[in-house]
Tab-separated table of C-alpha atoms and ligand atoms in Angstrom:
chain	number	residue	atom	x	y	z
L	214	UNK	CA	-4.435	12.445	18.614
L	215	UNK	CA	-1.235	14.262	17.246
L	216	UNK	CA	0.989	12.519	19.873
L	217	UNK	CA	1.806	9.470	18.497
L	218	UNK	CA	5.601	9.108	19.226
L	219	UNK	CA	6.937	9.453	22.876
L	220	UNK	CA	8.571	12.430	24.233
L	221	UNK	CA	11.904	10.627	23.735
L	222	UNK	CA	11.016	9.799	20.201
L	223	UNK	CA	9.970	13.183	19.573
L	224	UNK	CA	13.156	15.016	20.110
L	225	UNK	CA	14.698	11.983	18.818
L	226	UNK	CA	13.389	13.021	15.438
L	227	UNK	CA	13.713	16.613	15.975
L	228	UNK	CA	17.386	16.240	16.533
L	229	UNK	CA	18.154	13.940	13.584
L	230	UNK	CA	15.470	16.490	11.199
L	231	UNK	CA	18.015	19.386	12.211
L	232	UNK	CA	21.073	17.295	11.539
L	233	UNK	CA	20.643	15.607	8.450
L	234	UNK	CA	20.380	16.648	4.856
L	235	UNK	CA	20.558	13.580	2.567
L	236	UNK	CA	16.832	11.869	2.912
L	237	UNK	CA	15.940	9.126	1.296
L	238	UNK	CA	12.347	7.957	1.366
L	239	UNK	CA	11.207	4.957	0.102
L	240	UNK	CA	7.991	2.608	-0.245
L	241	UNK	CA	7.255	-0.925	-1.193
L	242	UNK	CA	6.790	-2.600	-4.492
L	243	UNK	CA	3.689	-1.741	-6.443
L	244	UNK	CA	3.741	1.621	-4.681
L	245	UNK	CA	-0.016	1.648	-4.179
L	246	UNK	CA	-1.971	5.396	-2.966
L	247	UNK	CA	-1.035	5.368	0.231
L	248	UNK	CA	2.639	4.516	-0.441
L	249	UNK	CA	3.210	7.130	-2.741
L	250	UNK	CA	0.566	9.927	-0.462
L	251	UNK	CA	2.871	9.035	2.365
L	252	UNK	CA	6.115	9.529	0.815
L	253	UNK	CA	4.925	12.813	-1.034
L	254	UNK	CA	3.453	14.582	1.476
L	255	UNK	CA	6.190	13.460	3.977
L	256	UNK	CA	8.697	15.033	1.184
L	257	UNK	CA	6.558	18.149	0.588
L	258	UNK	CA	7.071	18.970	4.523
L	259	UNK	CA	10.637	18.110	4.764
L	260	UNK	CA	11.678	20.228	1.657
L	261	UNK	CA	9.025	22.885	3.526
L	262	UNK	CA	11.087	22.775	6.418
L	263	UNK	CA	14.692	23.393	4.980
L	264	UNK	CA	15.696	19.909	2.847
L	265	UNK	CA	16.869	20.482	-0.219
L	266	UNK	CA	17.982	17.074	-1.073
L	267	UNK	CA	14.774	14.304	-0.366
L	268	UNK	CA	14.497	11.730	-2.667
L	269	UNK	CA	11.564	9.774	-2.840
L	270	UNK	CA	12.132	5.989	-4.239
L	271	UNK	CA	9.889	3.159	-5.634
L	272	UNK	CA	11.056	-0.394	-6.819
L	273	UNK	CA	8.775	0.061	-9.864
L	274	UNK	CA	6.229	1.562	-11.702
L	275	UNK	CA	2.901	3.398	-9.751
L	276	UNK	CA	0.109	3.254	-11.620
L	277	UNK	CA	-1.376	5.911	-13.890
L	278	UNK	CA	-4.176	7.284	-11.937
L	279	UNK	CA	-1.581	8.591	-8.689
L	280	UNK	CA	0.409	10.130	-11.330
L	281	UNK	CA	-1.138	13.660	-10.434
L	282	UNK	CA	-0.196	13.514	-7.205
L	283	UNK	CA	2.124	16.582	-6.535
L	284	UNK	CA	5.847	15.804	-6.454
L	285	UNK	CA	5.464	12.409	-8.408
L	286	UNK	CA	7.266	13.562	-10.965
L	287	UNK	CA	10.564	13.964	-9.173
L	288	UNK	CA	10.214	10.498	-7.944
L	289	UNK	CA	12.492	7.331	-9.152
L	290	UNK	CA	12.076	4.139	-9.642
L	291	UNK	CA	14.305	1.463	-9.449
L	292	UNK	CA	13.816	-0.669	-12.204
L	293	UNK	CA	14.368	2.584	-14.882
L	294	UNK	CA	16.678	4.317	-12.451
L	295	UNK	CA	18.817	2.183	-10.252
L	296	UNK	CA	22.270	3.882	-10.823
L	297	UNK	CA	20.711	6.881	-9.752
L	298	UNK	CA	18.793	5.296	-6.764
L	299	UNK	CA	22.105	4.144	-5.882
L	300	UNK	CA	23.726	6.851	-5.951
L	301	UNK	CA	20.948	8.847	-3.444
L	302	UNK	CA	21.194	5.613	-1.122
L	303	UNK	CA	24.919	6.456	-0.895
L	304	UNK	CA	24.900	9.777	-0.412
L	305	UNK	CA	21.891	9.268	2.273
L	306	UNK	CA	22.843	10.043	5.911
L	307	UNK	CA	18.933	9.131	6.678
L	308	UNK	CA	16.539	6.724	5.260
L	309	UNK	CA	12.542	6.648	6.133
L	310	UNK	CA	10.789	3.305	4.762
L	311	UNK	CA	7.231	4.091	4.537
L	312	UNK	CA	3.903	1.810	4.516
L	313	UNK	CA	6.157	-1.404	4.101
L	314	UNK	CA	8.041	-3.285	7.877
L	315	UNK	CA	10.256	-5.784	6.154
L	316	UNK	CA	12.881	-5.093	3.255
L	317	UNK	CA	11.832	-7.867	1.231
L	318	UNK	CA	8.491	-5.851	0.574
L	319	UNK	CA	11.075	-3.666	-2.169
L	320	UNK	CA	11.844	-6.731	-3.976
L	321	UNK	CA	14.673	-5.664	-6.219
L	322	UNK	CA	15.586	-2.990	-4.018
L	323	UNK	CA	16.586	-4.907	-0.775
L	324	UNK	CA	20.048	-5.451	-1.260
L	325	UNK	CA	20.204	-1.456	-1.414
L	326	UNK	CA	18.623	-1.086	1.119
L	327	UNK	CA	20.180	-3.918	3.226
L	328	UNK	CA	24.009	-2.410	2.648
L	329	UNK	CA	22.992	1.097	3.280
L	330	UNK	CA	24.431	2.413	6.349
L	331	UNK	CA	21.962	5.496	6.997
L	332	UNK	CA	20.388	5.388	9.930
L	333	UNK	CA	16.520	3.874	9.471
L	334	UNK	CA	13.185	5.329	10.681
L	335	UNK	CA	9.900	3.138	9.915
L	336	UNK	CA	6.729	4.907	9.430
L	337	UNK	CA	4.307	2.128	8.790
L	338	UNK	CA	0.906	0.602	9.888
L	339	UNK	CA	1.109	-3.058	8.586
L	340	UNK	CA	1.461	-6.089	10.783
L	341	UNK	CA	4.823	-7.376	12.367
L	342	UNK	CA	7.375	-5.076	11.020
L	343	UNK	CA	11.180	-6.291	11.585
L	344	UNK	CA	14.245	-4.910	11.265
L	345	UNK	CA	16.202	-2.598	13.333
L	346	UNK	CA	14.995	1.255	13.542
L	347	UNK	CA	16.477	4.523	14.722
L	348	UNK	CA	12.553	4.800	15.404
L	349	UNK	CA	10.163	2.564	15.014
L	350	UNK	CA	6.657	4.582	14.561
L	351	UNK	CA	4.492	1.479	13.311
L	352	UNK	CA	0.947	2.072	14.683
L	353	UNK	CA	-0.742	-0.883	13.160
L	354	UNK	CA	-4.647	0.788	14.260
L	355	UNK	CA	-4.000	3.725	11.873
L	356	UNK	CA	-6.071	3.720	8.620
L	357	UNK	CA	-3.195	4.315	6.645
L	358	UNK	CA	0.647	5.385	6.316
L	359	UNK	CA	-0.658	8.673	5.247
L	360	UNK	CA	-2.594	9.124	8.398
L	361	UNK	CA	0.492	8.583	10.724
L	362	UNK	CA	1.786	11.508	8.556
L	363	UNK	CA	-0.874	13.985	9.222
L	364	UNK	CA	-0.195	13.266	12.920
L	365	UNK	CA	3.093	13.769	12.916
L	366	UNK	CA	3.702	16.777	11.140
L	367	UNK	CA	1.154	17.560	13.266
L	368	UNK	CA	2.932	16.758	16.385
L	369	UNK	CA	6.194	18.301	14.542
L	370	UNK	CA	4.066	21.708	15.056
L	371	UNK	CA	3.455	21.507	11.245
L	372	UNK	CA	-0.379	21.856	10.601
L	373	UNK	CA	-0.459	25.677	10.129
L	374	UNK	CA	2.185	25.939	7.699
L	375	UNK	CA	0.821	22.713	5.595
L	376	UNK	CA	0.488	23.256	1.928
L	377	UNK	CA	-2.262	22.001	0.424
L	378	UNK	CA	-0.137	19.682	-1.848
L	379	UNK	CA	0.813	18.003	1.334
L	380	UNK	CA	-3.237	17.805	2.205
L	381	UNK	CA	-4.236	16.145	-0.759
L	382	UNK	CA	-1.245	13.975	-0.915
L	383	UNK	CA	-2.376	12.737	2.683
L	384	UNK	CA	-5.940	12.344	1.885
L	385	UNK	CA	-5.487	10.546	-1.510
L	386	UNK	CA	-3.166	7.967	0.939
L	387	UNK	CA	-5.857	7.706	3.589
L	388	UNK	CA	-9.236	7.499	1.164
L	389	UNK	CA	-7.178	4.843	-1.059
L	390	UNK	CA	-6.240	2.165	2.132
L	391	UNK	CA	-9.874	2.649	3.153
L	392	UNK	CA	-11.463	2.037	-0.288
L	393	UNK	CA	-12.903	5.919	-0.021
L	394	UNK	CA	-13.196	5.103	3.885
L	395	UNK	CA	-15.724	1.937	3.594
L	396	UNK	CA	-13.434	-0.203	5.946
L	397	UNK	CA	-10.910	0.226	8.536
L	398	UNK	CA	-12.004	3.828	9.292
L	399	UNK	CA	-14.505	4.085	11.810
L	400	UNK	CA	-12.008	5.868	14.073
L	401	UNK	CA	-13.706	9.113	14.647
L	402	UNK	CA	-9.830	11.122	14.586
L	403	UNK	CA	-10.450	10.095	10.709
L	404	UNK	CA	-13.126	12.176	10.476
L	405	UNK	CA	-11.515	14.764	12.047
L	406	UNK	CA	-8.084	14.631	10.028
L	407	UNK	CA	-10.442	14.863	6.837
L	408	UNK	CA	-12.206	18.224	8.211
L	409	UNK	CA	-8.454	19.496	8.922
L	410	UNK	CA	-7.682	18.796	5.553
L	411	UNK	CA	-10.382	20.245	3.765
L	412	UNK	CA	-9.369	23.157	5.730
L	413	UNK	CA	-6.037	23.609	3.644
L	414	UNK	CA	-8.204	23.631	0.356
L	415	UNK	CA	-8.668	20.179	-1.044
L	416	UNK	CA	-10.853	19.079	-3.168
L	417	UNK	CA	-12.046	15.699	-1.987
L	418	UNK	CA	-14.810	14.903	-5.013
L	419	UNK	CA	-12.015	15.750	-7.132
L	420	UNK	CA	-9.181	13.402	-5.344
L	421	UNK	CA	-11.747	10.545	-5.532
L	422	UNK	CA	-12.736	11.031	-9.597
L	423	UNK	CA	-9.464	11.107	-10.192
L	424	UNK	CA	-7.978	7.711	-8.547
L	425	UNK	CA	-11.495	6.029	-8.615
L	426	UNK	CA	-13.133	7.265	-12.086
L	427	UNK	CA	-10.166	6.824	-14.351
L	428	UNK	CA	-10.394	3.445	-15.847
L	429	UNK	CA	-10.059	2.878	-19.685
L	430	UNK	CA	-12.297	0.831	-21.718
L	431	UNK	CA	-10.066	-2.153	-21.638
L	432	UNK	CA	-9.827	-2.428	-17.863
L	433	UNK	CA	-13.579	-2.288	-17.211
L	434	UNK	CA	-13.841	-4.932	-19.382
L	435	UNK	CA	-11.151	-6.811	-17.999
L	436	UNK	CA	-12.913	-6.248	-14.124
L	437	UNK	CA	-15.818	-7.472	-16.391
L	438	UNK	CA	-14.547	-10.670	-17.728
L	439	UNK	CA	-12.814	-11.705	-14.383
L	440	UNK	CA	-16.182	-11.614	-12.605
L	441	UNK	CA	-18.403	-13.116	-15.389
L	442	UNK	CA	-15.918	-16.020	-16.560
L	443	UNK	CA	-13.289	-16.302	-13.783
L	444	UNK	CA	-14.760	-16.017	-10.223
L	445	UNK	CA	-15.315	-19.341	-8.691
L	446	UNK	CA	-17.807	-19.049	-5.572
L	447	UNK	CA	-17.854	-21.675	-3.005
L	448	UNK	CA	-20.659	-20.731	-1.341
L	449	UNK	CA	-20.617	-23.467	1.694
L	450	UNK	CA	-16.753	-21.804	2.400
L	451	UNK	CA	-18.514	-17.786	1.934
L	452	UNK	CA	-15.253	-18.193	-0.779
L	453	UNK	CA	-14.226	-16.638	-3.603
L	454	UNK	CA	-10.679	-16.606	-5.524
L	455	UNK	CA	-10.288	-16.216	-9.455
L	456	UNK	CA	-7.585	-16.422	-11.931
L	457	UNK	CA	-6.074	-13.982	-14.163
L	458	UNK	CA	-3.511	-15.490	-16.158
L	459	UNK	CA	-1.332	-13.972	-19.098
L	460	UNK	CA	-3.891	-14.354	-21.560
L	461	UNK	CA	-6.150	-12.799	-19.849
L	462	UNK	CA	-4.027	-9.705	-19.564
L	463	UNK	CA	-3.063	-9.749	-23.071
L	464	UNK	CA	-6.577	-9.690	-24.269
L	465	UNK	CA	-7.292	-6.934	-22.461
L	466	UNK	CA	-4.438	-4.575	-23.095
L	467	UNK	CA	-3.570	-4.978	-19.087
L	468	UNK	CA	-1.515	-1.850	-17.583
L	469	UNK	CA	-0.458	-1.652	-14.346
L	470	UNK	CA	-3.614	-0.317	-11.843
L	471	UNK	CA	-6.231	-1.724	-14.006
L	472	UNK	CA	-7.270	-4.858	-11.640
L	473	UNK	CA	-6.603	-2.405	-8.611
L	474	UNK	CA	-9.537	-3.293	-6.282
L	475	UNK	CA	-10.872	-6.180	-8.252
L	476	UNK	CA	-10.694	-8.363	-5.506
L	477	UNK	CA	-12.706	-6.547	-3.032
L	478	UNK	CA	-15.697	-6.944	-6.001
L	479	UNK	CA	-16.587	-9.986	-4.515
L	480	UNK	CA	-17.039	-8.936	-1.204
L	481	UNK	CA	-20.327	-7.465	-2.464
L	482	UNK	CA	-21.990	-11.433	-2.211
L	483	UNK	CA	-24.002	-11.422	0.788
L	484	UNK	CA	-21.733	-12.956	3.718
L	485	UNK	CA	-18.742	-13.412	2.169
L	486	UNK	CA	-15.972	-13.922	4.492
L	487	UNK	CA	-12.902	-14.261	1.994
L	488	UNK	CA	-11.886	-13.415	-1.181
L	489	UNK	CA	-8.592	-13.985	-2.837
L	490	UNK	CA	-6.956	-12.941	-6.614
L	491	UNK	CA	-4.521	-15.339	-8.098
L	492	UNK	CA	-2.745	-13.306	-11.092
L	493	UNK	CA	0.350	-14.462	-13.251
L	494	UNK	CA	3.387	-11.790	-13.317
L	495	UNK	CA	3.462	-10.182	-16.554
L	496	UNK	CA	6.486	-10.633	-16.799
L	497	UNK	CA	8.333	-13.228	-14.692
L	498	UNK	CA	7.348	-16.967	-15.328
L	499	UNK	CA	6.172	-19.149	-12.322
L	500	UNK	CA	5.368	-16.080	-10.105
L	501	UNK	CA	1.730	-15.321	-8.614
L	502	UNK	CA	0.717	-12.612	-7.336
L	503	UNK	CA	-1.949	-13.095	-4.672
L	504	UNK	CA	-4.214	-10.389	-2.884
L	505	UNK	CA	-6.652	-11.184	-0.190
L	506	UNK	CA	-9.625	-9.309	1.303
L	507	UNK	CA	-11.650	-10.818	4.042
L	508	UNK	CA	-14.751	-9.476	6.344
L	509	UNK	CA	-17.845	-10.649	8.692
L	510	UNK	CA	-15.493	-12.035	11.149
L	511	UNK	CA	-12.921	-13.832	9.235
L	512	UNK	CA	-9.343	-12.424	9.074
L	513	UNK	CA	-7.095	-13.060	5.698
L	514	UNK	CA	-3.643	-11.623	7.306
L	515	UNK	CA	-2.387	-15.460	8.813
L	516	UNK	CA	-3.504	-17.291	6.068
L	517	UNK	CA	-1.719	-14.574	3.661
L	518	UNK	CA	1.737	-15.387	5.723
L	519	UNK	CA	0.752	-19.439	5.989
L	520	UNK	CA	0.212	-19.961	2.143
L	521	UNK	CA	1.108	-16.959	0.309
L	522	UNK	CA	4.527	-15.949	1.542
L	523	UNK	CA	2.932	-12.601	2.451
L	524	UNK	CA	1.081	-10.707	5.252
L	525	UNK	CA	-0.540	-7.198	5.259
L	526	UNK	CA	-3.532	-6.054	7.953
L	527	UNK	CA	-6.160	-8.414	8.944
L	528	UNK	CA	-8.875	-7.845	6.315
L	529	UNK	CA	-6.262	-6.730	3.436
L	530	UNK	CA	-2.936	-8.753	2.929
L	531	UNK	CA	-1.109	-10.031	-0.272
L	532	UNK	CA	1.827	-12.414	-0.914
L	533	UNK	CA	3.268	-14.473	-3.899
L	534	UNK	CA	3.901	-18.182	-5.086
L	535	UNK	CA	6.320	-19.304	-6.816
L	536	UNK	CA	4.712	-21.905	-8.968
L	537	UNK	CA	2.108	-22.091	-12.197
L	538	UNK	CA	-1.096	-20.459	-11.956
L	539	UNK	CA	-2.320	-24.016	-11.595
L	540	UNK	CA	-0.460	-24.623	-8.837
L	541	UNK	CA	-1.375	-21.616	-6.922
L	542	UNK	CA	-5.097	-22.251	-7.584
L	543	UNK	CA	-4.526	-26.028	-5.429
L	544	UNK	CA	-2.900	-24.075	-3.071
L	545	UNK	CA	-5.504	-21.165	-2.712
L	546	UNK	CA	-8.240	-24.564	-2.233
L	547	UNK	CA	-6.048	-25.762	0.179
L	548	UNK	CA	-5.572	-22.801	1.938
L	549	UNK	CA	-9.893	-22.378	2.137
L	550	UNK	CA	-9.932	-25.920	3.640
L	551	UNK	CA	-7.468	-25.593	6.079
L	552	UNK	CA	-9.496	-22.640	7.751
L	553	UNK	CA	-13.059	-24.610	6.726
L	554	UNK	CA	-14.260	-24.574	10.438
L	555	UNK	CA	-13.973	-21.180	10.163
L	556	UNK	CA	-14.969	-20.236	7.165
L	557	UNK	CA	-17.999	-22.600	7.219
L	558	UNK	CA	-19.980	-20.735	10.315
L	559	UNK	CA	-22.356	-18.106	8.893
P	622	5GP	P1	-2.788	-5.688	-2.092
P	622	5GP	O1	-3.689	-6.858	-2.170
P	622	5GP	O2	-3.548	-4.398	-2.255
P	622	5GP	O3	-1.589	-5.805	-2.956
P	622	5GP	O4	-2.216	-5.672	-0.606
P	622	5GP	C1	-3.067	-5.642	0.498
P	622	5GP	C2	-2.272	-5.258	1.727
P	622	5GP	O5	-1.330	-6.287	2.036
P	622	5GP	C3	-1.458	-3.985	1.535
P	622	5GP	O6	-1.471	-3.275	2.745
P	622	5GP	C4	-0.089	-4.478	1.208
P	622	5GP	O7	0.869	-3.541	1.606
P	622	5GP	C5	-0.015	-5.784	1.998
P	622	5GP	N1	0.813	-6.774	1.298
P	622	5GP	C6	0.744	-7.110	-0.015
P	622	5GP	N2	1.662	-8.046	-0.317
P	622	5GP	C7	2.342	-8.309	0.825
P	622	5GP	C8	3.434	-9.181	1.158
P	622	5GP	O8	3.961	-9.921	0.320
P	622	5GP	N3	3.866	-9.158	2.448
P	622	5GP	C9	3.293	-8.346	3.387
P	622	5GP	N4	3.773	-8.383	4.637
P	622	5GP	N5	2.277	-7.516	3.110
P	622	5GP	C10	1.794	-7.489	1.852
P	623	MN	MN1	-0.820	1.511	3.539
């Protein structure tokens, strides 16, 4: 625990900390909790430390209920802000991409990031990262990017001084990639990290009621109507997907974060192995955004990258078609019947 880069990596990133003033940090698209805990807590010690000039940059919007989260405020996003995203890329004599391994997870944002010519350092816990890294710290068993944080602030000989705006910034990251630490977190260092946390003053009942218990009318009814009228159960598969189309989202007043987490509702049916959301872009035509969770034994991460364009971690992975919503629903039963063998055991 706390020693999760290499001696050589350590002073690596001592050396380049001391050096360099322009910071850029950036997460994927549809910054979810961990992407923007990571990024804020990882800017809270840097500006802690001396850096007066971190930016922290998203390709879009996060959604309302991480808006709390100290330092969001500051943040920018690239589909409001670009010129001035640009202009911190430029400036930047060091870039850290956080909870995202390839580019094209910033949509929009690649081709900055692609000509920038900052030296990289990846943080990250997904699957398969690429790319070429000043370091590469991707520790793929971690719960979260907010968790490979903790420990290395921690092995930066950070802990004591550790505000407790960093704490719940790391917490919010860690509790949100575990679904308020129901999967992926039966690492007993979890435990641990929580306990240090609570030691800088948190307020973990309060972190969870406010990402968790925030929906508005609308949305629960939306979560509502997708299970009720849209969920299609295959039960000889252990299968679920649904459909939420434009319509759907239109009815329901849809803002970003409302359908956060719908598709793990599913995973509730006894001995369900996968379950997968098909949902139309708001606002780009032919574009689907898919999600998959998967559990008792079956893992959604290669069929994510086989049919979906996508990847993730083995239980939790997403991707996107490029076709109607009717398209990507033959697909999706295509996808189920490829891995049927599978699927079909109890
Ligand atoms: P979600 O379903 O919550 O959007 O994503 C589940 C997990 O898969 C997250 O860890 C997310 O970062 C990852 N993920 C989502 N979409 C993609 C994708 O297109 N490519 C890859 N490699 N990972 C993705
Ligand atoms: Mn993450």
């Amino acid at each position: 625990m706390f020693e999760l880069l290499n001696k050589q990596e350590i002073s690596l990133l001592k050396e380049v900390l001391s050096r360099k003033n322009n910071i850029v940090i950036c997460a994927h698209k549809s910054p979810d909790g961990d992407a923007i805990g990571s990024t804020l807590a990882w800017k809270n010690f840097l500006e802690q430390h001396g850096k007066q000039n971190v930016k922290v940059c998203y390709p879009d919007a996060a959604p309302d209920f991480l808006h709390w989260l100290p330092g969001f405020n500051d943040t920018l996003r690239y589909d409001k802000q670009a010129v001035l995203m640009k202009e911190a890329f430029n400036k930047s004599d060091l870039v850290f991409y956080l909870d995202f391994g390839q580019s094209s997870r910033t949509d929009e944002m690649q081709a900055i990031l692609e000509s920038c010519q900052a030296p990289i350092i990846l943080i990250d816990h997904h699957l398969h990262p690429q790319g070429n890294y000043l370091i590469k710290a991707s520790f793929t068993h971690l719960s979260s990017t907010s968790e490979i944080i903790f420990n290395l602030i921690c092995q930066l000989g950070g802990y004591e001084a550790m505000t407790k705006a960093c704490a719940e910034c790391i917490y919010c990251g860690m509790m949100t990639d575990t679904g308020g630490f129901t999967y992926n977190s039966n690492r007993p260092e979890i435990f641990t990290i929580i306990s240090m946390l609570l030691q800088k003053g948190i307020d973990k009942d309060e972190i969870y009621n406010k990402v968790f218990h925030n929906y508005s009318e609308q949305a629960l009814r939306l979560r509502s109507h997708i299970i009720l009228n849209k969920m299609n159960y295959i039960e000889n598969l252990h299968a679920s997907y649904f459909t939420v189309t434009k319509g759907d989202l239109q009815r329901f007043r849809f803002t970003k974060g409302d359908l956060e987490g719908v598709v793990n509702i599913p995973q509730l049916i006894k001995g369900l192995k996968i379950s997968i959301s098909l949902r139309e872009d708001t606002e780009k035509s032919n574009l689907v955004l898919v999600s998959l969770r998967s559990s008792n034994g079956f893992h959604c991460q290669p069929m994510a990258t086989k049919f979906f364009n996508g990847g993730g971690h083995a239980d939790a992975a997403g991707g996107k078609l490029h076709c109607s919503i009717e398209e990507a629903e033959q697909i999706t039963i295509k996808a189920l019947l490829f891995y049927k063998d599978e699927l079909q055991n109890p």
